Short mmCIF file of C-alpha atoms in Angstrom, two decimals:
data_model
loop_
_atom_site.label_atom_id
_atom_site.label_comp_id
_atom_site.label_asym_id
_atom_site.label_seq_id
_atom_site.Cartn_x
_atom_site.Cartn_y
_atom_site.Cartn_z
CA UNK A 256 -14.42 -8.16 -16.45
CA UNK A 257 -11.00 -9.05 -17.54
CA UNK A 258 -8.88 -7.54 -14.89
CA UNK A 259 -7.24 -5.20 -17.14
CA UNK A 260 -8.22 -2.35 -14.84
CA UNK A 261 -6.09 -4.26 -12.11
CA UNK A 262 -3.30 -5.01 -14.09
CA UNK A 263 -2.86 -1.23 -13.89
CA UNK A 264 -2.64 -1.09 -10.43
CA UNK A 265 -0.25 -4.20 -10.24
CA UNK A 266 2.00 -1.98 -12.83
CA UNK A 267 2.05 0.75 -10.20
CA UNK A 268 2.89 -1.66 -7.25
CA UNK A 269 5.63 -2.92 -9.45
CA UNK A 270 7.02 0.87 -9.90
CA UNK A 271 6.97 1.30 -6.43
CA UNK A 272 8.56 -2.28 -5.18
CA UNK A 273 11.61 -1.27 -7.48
CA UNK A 274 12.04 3.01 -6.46
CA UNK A 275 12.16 1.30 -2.92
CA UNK A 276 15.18 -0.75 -3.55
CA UNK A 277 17.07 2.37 -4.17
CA UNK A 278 15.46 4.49 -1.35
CA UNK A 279 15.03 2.49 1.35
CA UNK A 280 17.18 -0.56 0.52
CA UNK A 281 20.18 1.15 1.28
CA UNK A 282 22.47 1.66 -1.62
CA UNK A 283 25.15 3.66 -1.82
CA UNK A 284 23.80 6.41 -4.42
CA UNK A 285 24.54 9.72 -5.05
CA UNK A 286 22.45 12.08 -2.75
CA UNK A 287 20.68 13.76 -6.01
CA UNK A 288 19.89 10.79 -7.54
CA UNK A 289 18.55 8.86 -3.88
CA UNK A 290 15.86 12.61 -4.11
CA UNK A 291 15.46 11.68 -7.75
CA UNK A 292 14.24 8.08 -6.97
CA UNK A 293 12.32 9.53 -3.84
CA UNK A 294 10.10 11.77 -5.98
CA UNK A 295 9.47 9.05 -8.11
CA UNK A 296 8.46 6.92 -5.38
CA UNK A 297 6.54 9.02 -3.73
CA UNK A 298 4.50 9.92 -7.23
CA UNK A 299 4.11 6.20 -8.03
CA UNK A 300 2.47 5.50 -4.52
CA UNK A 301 0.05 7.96 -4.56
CA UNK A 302 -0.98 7.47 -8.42
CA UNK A 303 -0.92 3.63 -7.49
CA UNK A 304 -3.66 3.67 -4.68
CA UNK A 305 -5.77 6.36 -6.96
CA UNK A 306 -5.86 3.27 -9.51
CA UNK A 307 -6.51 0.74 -6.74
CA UNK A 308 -9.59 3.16 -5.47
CA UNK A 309 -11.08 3.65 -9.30
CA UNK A 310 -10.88 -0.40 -9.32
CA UNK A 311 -13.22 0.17 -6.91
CA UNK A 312 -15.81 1.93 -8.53
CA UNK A 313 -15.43 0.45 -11.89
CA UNK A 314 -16.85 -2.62 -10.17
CA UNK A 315 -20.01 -0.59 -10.02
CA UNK A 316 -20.46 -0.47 -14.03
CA UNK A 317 -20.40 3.23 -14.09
CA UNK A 318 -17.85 2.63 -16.99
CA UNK A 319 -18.40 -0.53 -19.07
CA UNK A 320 -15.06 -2.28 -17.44
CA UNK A 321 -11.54 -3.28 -19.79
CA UNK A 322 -12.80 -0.37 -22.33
CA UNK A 323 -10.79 1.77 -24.34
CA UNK A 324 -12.46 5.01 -21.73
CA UNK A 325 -12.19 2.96 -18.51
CA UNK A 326 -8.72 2.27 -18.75
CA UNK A 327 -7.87 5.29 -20.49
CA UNK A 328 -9.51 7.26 -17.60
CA UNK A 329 -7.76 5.49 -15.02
CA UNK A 330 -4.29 5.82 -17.05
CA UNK A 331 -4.93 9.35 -17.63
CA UNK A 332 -5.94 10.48 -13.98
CA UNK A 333 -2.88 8.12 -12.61
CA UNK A 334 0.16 9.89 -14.79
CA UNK A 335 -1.63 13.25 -13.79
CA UNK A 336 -1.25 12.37 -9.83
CA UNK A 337 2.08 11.03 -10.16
CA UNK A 338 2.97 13.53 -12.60
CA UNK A 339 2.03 16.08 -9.64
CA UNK A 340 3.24 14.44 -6.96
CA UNK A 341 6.84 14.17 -8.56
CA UNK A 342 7.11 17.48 -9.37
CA UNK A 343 6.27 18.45 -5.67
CA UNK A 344 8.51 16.33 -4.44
CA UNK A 345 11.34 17.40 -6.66
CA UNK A 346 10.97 21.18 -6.36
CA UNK A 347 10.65 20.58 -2.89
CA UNK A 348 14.04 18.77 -3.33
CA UNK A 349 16.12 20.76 -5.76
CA UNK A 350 14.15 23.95 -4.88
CA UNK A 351 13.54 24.98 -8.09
CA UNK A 352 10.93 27.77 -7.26
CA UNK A 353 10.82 29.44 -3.96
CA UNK A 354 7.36 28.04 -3.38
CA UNK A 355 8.71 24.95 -0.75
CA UNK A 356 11.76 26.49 0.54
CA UNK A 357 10.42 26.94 3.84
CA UNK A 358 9.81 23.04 4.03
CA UNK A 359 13.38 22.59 4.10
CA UNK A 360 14.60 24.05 7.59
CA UNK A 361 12.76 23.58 10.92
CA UNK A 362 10.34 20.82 11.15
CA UNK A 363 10.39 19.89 7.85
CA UNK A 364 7.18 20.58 7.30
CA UNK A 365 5.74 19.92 4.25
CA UNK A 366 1.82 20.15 3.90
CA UNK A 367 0.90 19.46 0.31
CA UNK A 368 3.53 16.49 0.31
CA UNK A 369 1.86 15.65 3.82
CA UNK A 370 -1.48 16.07 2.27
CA UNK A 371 -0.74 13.88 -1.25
CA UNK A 372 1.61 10.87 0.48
CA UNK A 373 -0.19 10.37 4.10
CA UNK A 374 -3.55 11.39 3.94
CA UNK A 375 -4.72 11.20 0.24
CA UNK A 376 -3.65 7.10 -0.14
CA UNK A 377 -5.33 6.53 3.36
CA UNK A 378 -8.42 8.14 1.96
CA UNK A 379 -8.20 5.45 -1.47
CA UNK A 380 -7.69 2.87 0.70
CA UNK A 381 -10.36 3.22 3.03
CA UNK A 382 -12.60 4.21 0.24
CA UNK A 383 -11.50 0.87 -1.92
CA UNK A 384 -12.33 -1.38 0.81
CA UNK A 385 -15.81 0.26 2.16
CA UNK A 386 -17.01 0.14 -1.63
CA UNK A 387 -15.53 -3.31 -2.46
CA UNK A 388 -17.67 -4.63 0.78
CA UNK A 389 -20.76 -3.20 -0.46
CA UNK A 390 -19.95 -4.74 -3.77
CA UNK A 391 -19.52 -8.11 -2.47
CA UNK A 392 -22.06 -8.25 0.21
CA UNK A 393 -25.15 -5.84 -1.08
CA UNK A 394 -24.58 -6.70 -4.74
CA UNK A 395 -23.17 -9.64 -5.39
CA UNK A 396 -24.37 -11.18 -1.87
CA UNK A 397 -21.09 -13.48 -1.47
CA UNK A 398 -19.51 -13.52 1.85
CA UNK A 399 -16.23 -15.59 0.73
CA UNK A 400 -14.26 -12.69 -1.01
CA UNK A 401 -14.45 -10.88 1.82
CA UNK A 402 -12.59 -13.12 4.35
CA UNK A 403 -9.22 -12.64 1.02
CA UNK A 404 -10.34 -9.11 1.37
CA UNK A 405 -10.25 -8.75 5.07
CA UNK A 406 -6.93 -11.12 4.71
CA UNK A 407 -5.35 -7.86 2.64
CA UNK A 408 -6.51 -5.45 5.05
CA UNK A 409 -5.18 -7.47 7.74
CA UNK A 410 -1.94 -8.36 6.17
CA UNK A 411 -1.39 -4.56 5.36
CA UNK A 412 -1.87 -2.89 8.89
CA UNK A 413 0.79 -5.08 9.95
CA UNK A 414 3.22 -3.37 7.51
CA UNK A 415 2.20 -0.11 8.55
CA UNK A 416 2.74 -1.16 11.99
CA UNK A 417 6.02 -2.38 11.27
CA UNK A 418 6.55 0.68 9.27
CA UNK A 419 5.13 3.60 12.07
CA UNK A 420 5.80 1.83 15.05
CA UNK A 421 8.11 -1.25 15.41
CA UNK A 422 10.73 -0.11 13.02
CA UNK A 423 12.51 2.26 16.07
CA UNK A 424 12.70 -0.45 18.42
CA UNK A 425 14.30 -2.70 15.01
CA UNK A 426 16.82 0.03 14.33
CA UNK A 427 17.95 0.49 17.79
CA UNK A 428 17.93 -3.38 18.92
CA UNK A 429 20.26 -4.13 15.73
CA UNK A 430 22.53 -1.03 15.89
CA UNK A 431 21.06 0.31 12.49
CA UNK A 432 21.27 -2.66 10.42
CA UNK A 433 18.22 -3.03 9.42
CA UNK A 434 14.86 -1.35 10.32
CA UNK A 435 10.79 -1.78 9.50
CA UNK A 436 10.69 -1.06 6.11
CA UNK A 437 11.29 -4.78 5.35
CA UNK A 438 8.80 -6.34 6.77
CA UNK A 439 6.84 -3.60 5.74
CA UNK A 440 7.56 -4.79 2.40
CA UNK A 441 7.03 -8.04 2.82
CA UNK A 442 3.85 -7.47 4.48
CA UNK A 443 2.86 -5.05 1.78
CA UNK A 444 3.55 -7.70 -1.06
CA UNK A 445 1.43 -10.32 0.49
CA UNK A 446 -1.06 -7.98 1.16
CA UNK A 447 -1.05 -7.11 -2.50
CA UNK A 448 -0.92 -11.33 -3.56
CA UNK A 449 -4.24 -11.27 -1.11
CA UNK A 450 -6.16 -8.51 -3.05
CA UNK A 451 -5.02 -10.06 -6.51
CA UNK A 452 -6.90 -13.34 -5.00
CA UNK A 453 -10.13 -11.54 -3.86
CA UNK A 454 -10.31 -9.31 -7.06
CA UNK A 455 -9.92 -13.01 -9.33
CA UNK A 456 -13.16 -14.67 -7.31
CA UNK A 457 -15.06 -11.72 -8.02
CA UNK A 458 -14.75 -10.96 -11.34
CA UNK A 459 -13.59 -14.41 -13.19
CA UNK A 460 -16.52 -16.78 -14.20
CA UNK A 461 -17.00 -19.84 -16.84
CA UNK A 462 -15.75 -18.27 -20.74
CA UNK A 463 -19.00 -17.73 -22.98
CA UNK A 464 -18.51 -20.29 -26.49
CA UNK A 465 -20.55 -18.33 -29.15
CA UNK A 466 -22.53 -20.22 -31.65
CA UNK A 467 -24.36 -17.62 -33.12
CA UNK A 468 -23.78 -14.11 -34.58
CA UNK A 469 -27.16 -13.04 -35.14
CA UNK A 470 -28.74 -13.30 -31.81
CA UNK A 471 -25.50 -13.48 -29.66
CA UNK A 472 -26.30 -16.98 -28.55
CA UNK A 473 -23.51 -19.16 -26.71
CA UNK A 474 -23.22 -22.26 -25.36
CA UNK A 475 -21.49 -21.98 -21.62
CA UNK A 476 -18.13 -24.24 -21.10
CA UNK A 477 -18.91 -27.18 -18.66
CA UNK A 478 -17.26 -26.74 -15.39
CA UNK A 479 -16.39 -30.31 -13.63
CA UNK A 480 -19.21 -29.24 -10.80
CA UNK A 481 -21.46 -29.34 -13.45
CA UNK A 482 -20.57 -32.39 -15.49
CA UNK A 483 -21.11 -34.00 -11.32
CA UNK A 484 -24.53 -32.50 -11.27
CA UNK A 485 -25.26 -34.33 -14.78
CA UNK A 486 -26.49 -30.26 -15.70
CA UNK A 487 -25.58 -28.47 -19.10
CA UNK A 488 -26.62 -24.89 -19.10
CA UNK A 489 -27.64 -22.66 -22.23
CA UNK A 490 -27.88 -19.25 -22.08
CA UNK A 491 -27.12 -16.03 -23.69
CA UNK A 492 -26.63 -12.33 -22.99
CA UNK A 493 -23.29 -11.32 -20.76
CA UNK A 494 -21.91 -8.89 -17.76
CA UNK A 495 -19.79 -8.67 -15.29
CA UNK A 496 -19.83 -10.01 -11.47
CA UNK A 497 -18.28 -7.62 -9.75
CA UNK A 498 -21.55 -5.61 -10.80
CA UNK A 499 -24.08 -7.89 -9.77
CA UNK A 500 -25.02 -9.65 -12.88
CA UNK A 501 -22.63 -12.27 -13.82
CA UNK A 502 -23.03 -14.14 -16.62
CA UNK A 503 -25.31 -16.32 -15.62
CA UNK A 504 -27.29 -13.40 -13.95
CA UNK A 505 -27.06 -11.07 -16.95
CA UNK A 506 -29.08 -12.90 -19.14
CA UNK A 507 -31.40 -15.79 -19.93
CA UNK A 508 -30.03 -19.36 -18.99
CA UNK A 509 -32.03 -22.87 -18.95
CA UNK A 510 -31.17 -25.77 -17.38
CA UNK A 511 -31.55 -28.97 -18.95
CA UNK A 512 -30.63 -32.49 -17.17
CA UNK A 513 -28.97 -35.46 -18.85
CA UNK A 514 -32.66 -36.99 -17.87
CA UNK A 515 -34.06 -34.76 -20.51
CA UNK A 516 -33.87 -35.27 -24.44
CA UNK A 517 -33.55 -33.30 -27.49
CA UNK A 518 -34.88 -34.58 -30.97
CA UNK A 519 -32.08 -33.30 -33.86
CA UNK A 520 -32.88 -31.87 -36.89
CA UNK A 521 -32.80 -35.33 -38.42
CA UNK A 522 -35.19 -37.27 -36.20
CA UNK A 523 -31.87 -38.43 -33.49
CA UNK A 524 -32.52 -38.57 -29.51
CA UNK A 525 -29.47 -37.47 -27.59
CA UNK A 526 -29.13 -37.05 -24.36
CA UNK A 527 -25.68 -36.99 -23.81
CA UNK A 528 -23.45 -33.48 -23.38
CA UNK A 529 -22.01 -34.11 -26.43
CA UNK A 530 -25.65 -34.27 -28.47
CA UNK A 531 -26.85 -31.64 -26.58
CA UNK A 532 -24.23 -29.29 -27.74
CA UNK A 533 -24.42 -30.75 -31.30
CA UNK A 534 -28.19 -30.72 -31.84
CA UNK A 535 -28.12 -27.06 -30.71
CA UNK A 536 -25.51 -26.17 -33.91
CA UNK A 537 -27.14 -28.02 -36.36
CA UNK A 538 -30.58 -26.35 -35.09
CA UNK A 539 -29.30 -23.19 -36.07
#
């Protein structure tokens, strides 16, 4: 995996970081265009945590992961909740049909805005981090991710509680100057650095060095741990982590020590790294 499937959902954070400089950062804008920049928000938020919840899933190897249909999918399914979600949020706005006038006087009450920007992300979210636990502990049977992933779910409550609950108390202790929303944000961006760190040690391994077209051979690049364990490792077939089978767990692999020795293809002993690699090419 190649993280392209979370690069997606970093766009979408990035979307939403900037709409809330202009809705809850306090400029001076034009009432129309502060409800223009609202809608947008709104859309982007909900599309964003449908990305961060297919993520999820795609971790699974339903899809083959960083494909043309896995991101397409996720694109596609993304533009059409944001796509909704504006459009809600603007008729409900400009009242362009009759169909959320009622929203507008009263309580305010909105449901399918209620429904798409409070309960629908909590559902993604909760979903996203129940699947991503069986992924790390069932399948890939690591327990370190999970204290970065527990580290983002920890790191975002606290925004929400600074959002939902503090923020009053912030408002009315500083006369209005400032409120929750930013340490919300804060919280919210470090939350975001935290999952970016747990999705990397799940899904990032050693880069395969092919050698050979016909049988999809490679030689694996030496990590320093290995070079200390005097171990060179030769292996081929491929796959992804976050589903279980790794590179190393996807295919073949044999382990040869420096203590062992490999004759060349003309009659030479090596037994360092370096003749390893090099009898292995001219082999072939």
């Amino acid at each position: 995996m190649r993280n392209r499937e979370f690069e997606l959902f970093l766009i979408g954070y990035i979307i939403v970081s900037i709409c809330e400089i202009f809705t809850v950062g306090g400029f001076p804008l034009e009432r129309k265009v502060r409800l223009g920049f609202t809608a947008v928000h709104l859309g982007a938020i909900v599309a964003t945590l449908w990305v961060l919840f297919l993520n999820s899933v795609v971790g699974f190897q339903l899809v083959d992961d960083g494909t043309s249909i896995s991101l397409g999918l996720i694109l596609v399914s993304g533009i059409a909740f944001f796509v909704g979600t504006g459009y809600i949020a603007l008729d409900t706005a400009f009242s362009y049909t009759s169909t959320f006038t009622s929203s507008l006087t009263g309580n305010n009450r909105n449901i399918a805005l209620y429904v798409l920007y409070q309960l629908w992300p909590l559902i993604c979210l909760v979903g996203f981090f129940l699947l991503e636990t069986v992924l790390v502990l069932n399948v890939l049977g690591e327990k370190k991710p999970m204290l970065y992933l527990l580290g983002a779910a920890l790191l975002f409550a606290i925004g929400q509680i600074f959002q939902y609950v503090i923020s009053t108390h912030i408002c009315q202790g500083t006369s209005g100057k400032i409120d929750g929303a930013m340490f919300e944000t804060l919280f919210t961006l470090l939350s975001v650095v935290m999952l970016w760190v747990f999705w990397s040690s799940i899904t990032e391994d050693d880069w395969p060095m092919p050698v050979s077209v016909e049988n999809d051979e490679y030689v694996q690049d030496i990590s320093d741990d290995e070079v200390e364990a005097h171990q060179v490792t030769r292996g081929a077939g491929g796959g992804s982590r976050a589903a279980g089978q790794g590179i190393r767990g996807g295919g073949w692999e044999v382990t040869r020590t420096w203590e062992n020795v490999v004759e060349g293809a003309d009659g030479t002993i090596s037994s360092t790294v370096e003749g390893l690699l090099e009898a292995g090419k001219r082999k072939r």
